JSON list of C-alpha atoms in Angstrom, two decimals:
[
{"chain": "A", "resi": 1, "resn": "UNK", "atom": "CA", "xyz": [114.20, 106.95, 77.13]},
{"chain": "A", "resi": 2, "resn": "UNK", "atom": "CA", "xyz": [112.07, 110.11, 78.16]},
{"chain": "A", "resi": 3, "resn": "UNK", "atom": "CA", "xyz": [111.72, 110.92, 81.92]},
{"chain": "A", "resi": 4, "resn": "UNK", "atom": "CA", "xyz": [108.23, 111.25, 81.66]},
{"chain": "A", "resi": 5, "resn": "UNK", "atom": "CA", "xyz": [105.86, 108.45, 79.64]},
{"chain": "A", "resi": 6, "resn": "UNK", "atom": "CA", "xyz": [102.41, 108.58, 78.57]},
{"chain": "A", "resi": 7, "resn": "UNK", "atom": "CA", "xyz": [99.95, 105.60, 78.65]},
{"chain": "A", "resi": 8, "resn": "UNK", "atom": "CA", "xyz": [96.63, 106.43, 77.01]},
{"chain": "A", "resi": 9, "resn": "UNK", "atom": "CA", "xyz": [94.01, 103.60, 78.15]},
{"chain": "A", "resi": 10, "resn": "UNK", "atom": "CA", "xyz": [91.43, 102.62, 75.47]},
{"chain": "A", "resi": 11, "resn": "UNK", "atom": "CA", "xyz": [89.23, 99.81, 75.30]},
{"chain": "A", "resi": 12, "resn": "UNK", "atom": "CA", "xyz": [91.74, 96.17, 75.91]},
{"chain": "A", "resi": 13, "resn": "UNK", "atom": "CA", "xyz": [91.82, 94.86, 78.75]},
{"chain": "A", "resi": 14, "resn": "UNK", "atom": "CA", "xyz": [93.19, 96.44, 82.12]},
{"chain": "A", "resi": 15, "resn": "UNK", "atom": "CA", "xyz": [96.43, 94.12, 82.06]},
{"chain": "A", "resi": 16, "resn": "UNK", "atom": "CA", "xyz": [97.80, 95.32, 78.78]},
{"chain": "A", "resi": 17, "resn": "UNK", "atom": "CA", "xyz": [98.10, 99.15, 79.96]},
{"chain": "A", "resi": 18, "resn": "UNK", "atom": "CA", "xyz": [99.12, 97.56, 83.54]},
{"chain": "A", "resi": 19, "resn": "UNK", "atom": "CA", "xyz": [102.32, 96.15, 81.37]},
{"chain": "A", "resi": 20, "resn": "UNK", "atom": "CA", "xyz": [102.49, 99.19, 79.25]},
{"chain": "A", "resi": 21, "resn": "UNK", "atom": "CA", "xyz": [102.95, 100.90, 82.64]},
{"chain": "A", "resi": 22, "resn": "UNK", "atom": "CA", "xyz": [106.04, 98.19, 83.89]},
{"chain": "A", "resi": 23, "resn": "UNK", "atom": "CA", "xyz": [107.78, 98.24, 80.95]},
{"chain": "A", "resi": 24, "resn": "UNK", "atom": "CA", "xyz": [107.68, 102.15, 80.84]},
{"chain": "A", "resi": 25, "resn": "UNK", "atom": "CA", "xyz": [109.44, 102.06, 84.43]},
{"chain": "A", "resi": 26, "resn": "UNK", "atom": "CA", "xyz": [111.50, 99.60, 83.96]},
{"chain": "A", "resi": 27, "resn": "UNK", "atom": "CA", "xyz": [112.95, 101.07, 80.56]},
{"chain": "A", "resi": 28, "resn": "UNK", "atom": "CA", "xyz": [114.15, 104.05, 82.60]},
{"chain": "A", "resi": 29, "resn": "UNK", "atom": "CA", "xyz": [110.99, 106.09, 82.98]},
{"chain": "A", "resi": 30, "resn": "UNK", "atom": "CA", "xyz": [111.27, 108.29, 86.42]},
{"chain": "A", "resi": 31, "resn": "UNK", "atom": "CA", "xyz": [107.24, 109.16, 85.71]},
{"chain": "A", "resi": 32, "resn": "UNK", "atom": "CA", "xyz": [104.61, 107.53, 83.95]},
{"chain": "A", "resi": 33, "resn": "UNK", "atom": "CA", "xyz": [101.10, 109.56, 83.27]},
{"chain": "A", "resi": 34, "resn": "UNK", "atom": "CA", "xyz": [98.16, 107.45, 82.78]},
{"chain": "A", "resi": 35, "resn": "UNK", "atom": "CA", "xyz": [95.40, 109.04, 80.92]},
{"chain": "A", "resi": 36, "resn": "UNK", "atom": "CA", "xyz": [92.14, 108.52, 79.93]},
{"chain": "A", "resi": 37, "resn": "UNK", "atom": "CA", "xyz": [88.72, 109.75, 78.33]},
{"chain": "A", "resi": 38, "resn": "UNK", "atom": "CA", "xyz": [84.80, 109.68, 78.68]},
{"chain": "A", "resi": 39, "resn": "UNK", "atom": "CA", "xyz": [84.44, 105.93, 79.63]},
{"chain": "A", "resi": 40, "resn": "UNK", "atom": "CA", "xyz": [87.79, 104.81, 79.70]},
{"chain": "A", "resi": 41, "resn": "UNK", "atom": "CA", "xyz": [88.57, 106.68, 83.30]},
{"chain": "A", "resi": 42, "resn": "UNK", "atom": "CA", "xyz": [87.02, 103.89, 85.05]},
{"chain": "A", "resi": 43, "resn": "UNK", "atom": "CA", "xyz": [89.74, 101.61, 83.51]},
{"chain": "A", "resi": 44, "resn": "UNK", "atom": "CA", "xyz": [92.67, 103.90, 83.94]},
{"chain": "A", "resi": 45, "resn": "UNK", "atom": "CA", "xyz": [91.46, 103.79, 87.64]},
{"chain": "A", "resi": 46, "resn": "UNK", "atom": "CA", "xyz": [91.79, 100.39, 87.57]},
{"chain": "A", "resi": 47, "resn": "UNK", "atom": "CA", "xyz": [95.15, 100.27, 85.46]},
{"chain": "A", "resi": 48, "resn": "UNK", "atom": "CA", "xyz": [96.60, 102.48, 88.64]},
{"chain": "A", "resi": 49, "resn": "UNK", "atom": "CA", "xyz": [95.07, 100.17, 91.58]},
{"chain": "A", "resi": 50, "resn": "UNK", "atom": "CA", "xyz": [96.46, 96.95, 89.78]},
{"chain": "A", "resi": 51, "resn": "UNK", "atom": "CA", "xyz": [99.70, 98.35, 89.47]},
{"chain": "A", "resi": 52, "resn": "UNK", "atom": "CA", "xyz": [99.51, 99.60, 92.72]},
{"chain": "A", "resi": 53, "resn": "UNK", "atom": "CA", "xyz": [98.47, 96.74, 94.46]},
{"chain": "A", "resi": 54, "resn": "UNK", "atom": "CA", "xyz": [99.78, 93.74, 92.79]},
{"chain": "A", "resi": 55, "resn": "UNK", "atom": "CA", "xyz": [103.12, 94.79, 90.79]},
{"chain": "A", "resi": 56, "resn": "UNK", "atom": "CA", "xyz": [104.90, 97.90, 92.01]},
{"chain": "A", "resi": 57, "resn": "UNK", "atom": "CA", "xyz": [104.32, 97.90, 95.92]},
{"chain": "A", "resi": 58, "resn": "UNK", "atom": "CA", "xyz": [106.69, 101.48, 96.04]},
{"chain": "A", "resi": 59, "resn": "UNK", "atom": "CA", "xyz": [104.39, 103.78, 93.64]},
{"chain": "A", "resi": 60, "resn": "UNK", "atom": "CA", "xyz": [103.56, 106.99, 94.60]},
{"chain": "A", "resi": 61, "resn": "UNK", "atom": "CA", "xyz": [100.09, 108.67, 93.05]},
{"chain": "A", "resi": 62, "resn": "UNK", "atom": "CA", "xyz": [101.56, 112.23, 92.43]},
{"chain": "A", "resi": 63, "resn": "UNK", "atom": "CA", "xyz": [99.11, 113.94, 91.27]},
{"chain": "A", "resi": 64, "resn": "UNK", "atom": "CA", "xyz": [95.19, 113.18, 89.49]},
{"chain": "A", "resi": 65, "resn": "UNK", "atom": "CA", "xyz": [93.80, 115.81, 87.47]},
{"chain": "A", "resi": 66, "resn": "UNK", "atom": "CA", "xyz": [90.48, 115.90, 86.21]},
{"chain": "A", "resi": 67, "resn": "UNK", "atom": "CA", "xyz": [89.03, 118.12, 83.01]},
{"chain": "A", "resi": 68, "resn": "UNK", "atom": "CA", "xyz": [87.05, 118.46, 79.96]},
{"chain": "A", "resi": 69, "resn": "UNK", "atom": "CA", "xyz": [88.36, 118.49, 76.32]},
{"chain": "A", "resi": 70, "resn": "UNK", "atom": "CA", "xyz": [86.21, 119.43, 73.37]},
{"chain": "A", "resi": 71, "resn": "UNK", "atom": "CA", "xyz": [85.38, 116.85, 70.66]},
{"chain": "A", "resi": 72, "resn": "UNK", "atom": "CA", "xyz": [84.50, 118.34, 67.40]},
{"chain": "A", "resi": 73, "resn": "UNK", "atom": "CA", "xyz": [84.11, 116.40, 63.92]},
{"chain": "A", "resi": 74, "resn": "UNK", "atom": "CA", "xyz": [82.30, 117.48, 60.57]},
{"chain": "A", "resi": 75, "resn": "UNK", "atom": "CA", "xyz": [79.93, 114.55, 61.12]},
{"chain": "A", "resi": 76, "resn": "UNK", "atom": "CA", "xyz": [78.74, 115.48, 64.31]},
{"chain": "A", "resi": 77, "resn": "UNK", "atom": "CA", "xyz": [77.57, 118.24, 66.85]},
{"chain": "A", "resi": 78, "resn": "UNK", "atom": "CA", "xyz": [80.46, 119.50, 69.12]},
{"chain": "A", "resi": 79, "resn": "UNK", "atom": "CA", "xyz": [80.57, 117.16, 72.75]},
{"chain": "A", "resi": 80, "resn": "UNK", "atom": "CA", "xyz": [82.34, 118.14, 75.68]},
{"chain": "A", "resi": 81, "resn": "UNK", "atom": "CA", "xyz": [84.50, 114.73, 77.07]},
{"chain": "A", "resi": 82, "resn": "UNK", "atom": "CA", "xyz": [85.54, 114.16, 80.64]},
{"chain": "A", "resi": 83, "resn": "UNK", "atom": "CA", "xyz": [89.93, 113.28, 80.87]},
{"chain": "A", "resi": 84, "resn": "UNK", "atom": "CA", "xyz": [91.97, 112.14, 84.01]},
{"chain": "A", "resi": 85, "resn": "UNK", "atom": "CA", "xyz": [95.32, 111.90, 84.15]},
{"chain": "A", "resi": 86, "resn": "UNK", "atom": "CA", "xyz": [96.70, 110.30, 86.90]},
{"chain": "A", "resi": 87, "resn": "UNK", "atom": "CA", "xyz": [100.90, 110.94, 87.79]},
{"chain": "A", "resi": 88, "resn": "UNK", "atom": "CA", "xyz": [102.84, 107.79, 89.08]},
{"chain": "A", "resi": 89, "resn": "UNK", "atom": "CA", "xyz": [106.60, 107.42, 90.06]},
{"chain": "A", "resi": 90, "resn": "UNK", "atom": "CA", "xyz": [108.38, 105.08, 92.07]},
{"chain": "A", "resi": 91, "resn": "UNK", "atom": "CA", "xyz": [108.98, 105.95, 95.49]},
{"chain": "A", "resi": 92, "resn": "UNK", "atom": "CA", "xyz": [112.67, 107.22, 96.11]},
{"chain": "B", "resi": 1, "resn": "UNK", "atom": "CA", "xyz": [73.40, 120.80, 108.12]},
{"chain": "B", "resi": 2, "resn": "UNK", "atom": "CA", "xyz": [76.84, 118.93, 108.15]},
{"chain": "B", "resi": 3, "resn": "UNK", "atom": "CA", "xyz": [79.77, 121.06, 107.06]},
{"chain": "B", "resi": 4, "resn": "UNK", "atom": "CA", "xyz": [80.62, 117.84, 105.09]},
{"chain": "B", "resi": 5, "resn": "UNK", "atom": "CA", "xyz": [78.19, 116.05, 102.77]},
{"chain": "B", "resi": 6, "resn": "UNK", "atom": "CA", "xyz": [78.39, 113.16, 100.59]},
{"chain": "B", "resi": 7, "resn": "UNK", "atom": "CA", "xyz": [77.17, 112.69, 97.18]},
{"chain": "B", "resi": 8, "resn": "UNK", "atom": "CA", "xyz": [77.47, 108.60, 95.99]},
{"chain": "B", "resi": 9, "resn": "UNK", "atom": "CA", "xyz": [77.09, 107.98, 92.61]},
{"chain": "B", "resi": 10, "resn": "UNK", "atom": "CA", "xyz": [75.06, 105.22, 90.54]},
{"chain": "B", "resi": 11, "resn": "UNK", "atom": "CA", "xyz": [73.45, 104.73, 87.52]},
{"chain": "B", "resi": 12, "resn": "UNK", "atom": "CA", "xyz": [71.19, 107.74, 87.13]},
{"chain": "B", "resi": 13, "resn": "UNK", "atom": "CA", "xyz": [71.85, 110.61, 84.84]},
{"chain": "B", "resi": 14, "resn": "UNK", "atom": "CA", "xyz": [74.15, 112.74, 85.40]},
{"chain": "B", "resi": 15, "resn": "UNK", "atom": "CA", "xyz": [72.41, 115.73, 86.29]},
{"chain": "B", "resi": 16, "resn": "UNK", "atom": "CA", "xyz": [70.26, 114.00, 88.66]},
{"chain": "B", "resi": 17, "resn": "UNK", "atom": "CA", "xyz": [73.73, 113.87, 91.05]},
{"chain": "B", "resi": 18, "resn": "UNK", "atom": "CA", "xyz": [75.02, 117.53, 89.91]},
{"chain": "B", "resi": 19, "resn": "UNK", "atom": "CA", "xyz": [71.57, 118.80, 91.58]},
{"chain": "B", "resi": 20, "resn": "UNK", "atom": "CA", "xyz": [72.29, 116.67, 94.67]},
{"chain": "B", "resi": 21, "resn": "UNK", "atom": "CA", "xyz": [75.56, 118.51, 94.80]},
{"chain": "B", "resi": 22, "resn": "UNK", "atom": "CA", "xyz": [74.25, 121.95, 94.03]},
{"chain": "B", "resi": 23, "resn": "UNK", "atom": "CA", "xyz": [71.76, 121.21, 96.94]},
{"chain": "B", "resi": 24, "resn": "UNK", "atom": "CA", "xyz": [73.64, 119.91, 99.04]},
{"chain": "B", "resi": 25, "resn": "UNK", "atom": "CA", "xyz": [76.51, 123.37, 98.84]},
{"chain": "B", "resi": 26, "resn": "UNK", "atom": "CA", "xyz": [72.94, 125.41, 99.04]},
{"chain": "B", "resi": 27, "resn": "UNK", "atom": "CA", "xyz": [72.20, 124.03, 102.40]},
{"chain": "B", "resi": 28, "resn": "UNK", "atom": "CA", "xyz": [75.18, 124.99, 103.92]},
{"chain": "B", "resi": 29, "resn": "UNK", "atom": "CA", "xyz": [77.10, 122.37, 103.49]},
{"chain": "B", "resi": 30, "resn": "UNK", "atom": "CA", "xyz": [81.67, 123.67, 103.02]},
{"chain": "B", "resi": 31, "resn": "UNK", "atom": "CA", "xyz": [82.47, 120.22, 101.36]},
{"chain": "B", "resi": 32, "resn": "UNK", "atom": "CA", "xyz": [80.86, 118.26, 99.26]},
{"chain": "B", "resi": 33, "resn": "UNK", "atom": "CA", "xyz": [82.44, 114.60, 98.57]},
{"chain": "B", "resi": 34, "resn": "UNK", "atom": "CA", "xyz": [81.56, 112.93, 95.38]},
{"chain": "B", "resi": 35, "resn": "UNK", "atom": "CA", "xyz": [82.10, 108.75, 96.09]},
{"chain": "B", "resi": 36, "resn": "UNK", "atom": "CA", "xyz": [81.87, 106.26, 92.91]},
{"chain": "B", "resi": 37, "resn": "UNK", "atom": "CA", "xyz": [82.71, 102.52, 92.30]},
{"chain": "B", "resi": 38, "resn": "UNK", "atom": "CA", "xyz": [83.80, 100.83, 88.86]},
{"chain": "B", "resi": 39, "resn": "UNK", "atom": "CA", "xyz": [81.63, 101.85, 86.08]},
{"chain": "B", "resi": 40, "resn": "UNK", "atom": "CA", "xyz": [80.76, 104.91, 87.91]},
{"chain": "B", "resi": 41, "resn": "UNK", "atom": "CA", "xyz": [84.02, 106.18, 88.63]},
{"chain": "B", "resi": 42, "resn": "UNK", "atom": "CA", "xyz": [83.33, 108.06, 84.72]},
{"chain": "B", "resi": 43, "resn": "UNK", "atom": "CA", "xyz": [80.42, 109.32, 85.29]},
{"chain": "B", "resi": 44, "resn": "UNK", "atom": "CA", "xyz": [81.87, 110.91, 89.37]},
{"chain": "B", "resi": 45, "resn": "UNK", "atom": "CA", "xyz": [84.27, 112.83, 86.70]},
{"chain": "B", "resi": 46, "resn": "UNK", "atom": "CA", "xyz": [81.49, 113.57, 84.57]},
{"chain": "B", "resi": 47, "resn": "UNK", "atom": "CA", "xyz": [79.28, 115.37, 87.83]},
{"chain": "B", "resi": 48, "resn": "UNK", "atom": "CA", "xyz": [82.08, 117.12, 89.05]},
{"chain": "B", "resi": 49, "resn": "UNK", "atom": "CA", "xyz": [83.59, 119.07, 85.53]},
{"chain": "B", "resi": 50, "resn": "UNK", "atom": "CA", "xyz": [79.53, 119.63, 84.84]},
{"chain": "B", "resi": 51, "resn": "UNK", "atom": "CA", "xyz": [79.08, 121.17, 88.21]},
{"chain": "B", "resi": 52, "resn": "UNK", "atom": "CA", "xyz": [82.31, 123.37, 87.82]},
{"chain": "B", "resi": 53, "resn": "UNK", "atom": "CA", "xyz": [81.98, 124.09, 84.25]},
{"chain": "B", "resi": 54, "resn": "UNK", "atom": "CA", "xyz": [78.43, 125.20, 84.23]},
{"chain": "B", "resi": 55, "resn": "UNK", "atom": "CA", "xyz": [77.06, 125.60, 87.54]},
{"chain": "B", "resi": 56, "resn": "UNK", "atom": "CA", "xyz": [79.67, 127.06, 90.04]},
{"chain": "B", "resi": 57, "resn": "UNK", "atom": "CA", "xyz": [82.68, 128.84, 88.56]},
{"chain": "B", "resi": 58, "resn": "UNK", "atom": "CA", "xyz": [83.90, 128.86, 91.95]},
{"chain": "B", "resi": 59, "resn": "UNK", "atom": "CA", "xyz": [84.27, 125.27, 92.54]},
{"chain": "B", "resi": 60, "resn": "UNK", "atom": "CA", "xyz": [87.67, 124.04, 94.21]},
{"chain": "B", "resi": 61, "resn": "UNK", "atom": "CA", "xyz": [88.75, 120.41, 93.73]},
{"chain": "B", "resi": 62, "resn": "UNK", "atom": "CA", "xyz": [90.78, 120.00, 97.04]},
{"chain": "B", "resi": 63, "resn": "UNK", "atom": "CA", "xyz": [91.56, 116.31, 96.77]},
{"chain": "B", "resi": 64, "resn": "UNK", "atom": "CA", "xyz": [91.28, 113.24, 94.66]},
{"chain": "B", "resi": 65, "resn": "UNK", "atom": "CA", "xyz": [91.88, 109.77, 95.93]},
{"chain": "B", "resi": 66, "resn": "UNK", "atom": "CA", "xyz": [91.40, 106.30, 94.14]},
{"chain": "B", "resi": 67, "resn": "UNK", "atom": "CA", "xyz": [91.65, 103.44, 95.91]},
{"chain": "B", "resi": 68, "resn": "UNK", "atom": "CA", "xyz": [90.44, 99.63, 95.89]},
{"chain": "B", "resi": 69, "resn": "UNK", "atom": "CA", "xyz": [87.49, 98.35, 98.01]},
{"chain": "B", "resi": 70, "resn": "UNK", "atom": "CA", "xyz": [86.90, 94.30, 98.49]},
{"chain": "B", "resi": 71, "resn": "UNK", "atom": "CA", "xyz": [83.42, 92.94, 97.56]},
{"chain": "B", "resi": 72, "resn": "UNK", "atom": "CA", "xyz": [82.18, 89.53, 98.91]},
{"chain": "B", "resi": 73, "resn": "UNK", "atom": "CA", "xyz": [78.95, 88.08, 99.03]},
{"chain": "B", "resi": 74, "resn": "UNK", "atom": "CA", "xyz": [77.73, 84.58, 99.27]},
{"chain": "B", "resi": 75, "resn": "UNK", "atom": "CA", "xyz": [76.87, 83.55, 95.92]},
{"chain": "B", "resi": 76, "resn": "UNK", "atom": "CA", "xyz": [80.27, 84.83, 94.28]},
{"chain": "B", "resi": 77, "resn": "UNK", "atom": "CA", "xyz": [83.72, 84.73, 94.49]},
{"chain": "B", "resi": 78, "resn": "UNK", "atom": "CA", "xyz": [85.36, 87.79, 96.20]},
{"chain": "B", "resi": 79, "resn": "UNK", "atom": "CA", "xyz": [86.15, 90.60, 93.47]},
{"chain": "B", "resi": 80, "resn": "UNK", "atom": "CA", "xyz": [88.08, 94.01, 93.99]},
{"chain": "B", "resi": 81, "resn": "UNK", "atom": "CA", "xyz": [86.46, 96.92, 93.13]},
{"chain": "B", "resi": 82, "resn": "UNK", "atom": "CA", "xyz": [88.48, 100.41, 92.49]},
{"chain": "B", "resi": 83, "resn": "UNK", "atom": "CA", "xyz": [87.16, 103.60, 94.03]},
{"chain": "B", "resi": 84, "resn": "UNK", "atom": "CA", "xyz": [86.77, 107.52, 93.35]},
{"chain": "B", "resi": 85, "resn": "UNK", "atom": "CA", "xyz": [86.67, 110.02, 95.83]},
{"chain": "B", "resi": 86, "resn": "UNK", "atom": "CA", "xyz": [86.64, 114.10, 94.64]},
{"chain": "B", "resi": 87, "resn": "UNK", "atom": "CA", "xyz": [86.24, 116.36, 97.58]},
{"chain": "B", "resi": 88, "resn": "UNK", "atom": "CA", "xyz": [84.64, 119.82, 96.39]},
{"chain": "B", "resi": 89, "resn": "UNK", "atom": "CA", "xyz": [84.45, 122.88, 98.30]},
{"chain": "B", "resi": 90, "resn": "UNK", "atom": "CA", "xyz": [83.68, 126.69, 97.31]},
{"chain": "B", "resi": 91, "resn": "UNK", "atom": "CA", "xyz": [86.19, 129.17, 96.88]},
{"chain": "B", "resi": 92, "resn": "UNK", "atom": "CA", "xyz": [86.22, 131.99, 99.67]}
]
């Protein structure tokens, strides 16, 4: 297992990434990045405060970054999308 | 003017709350603090990478916090709700 794992949030519901998440940590992962795009970043925002809150009582928010990533596809005219990615790890 | 203002975001468009935050730095003000709740916790993200992309190159994102605020009211159960805070100041 990587030390670092990624868990992209679409559109299921919250509890499926907020297991994605525990079984990330609990198959070795020392940090788990939780990121997310145009409308999703409300849900990856509430992936993080579930986990937070209700499952892992020891996680640590290292670091939230905000930005912009260009979408671009023949059939349409070139958007600018808003990310987050959000850091976790267990406290030492 | 307060050195801090505070910019809470709803359902309007987006510009509507990037020209709130471009007023509020014109005033005076050295931070600007952009709140959201649930759905608008996208469109906080939205404000702040349109205001820094287009508006002020020389926007700093000092801090980001998430967190969880309780809702109750009489008429419905009790329902968490997860939070955004982005505090934006000008770089010196």
């Amino acid at each position: 297992m990587a030390e670092e794992s990624q868990v992209m949030i679409g559109k299921k519901p919250v509890m499926n990434y907020v297991v994605a998440c525990l079984t990330a940590f609990n198959s070795g992962a020392k940090r788990v990045v939780v990121k997310a795009r145009g409308r999703s970043i409300s849900r990856a925002v509430d992936v993080v405060e579930l986990l937070r809150r209700a499952f892992l009582k020891d996680l640590n928010i290292e670091k939230i970054e905000i930005g912009t990533q260009e979408m671009s596809s023949p059939d349409r005219p070139k958007t600018n999308v808003s990310t987050i990615e959000i850091s976790l790890a267990k406290k030492e």
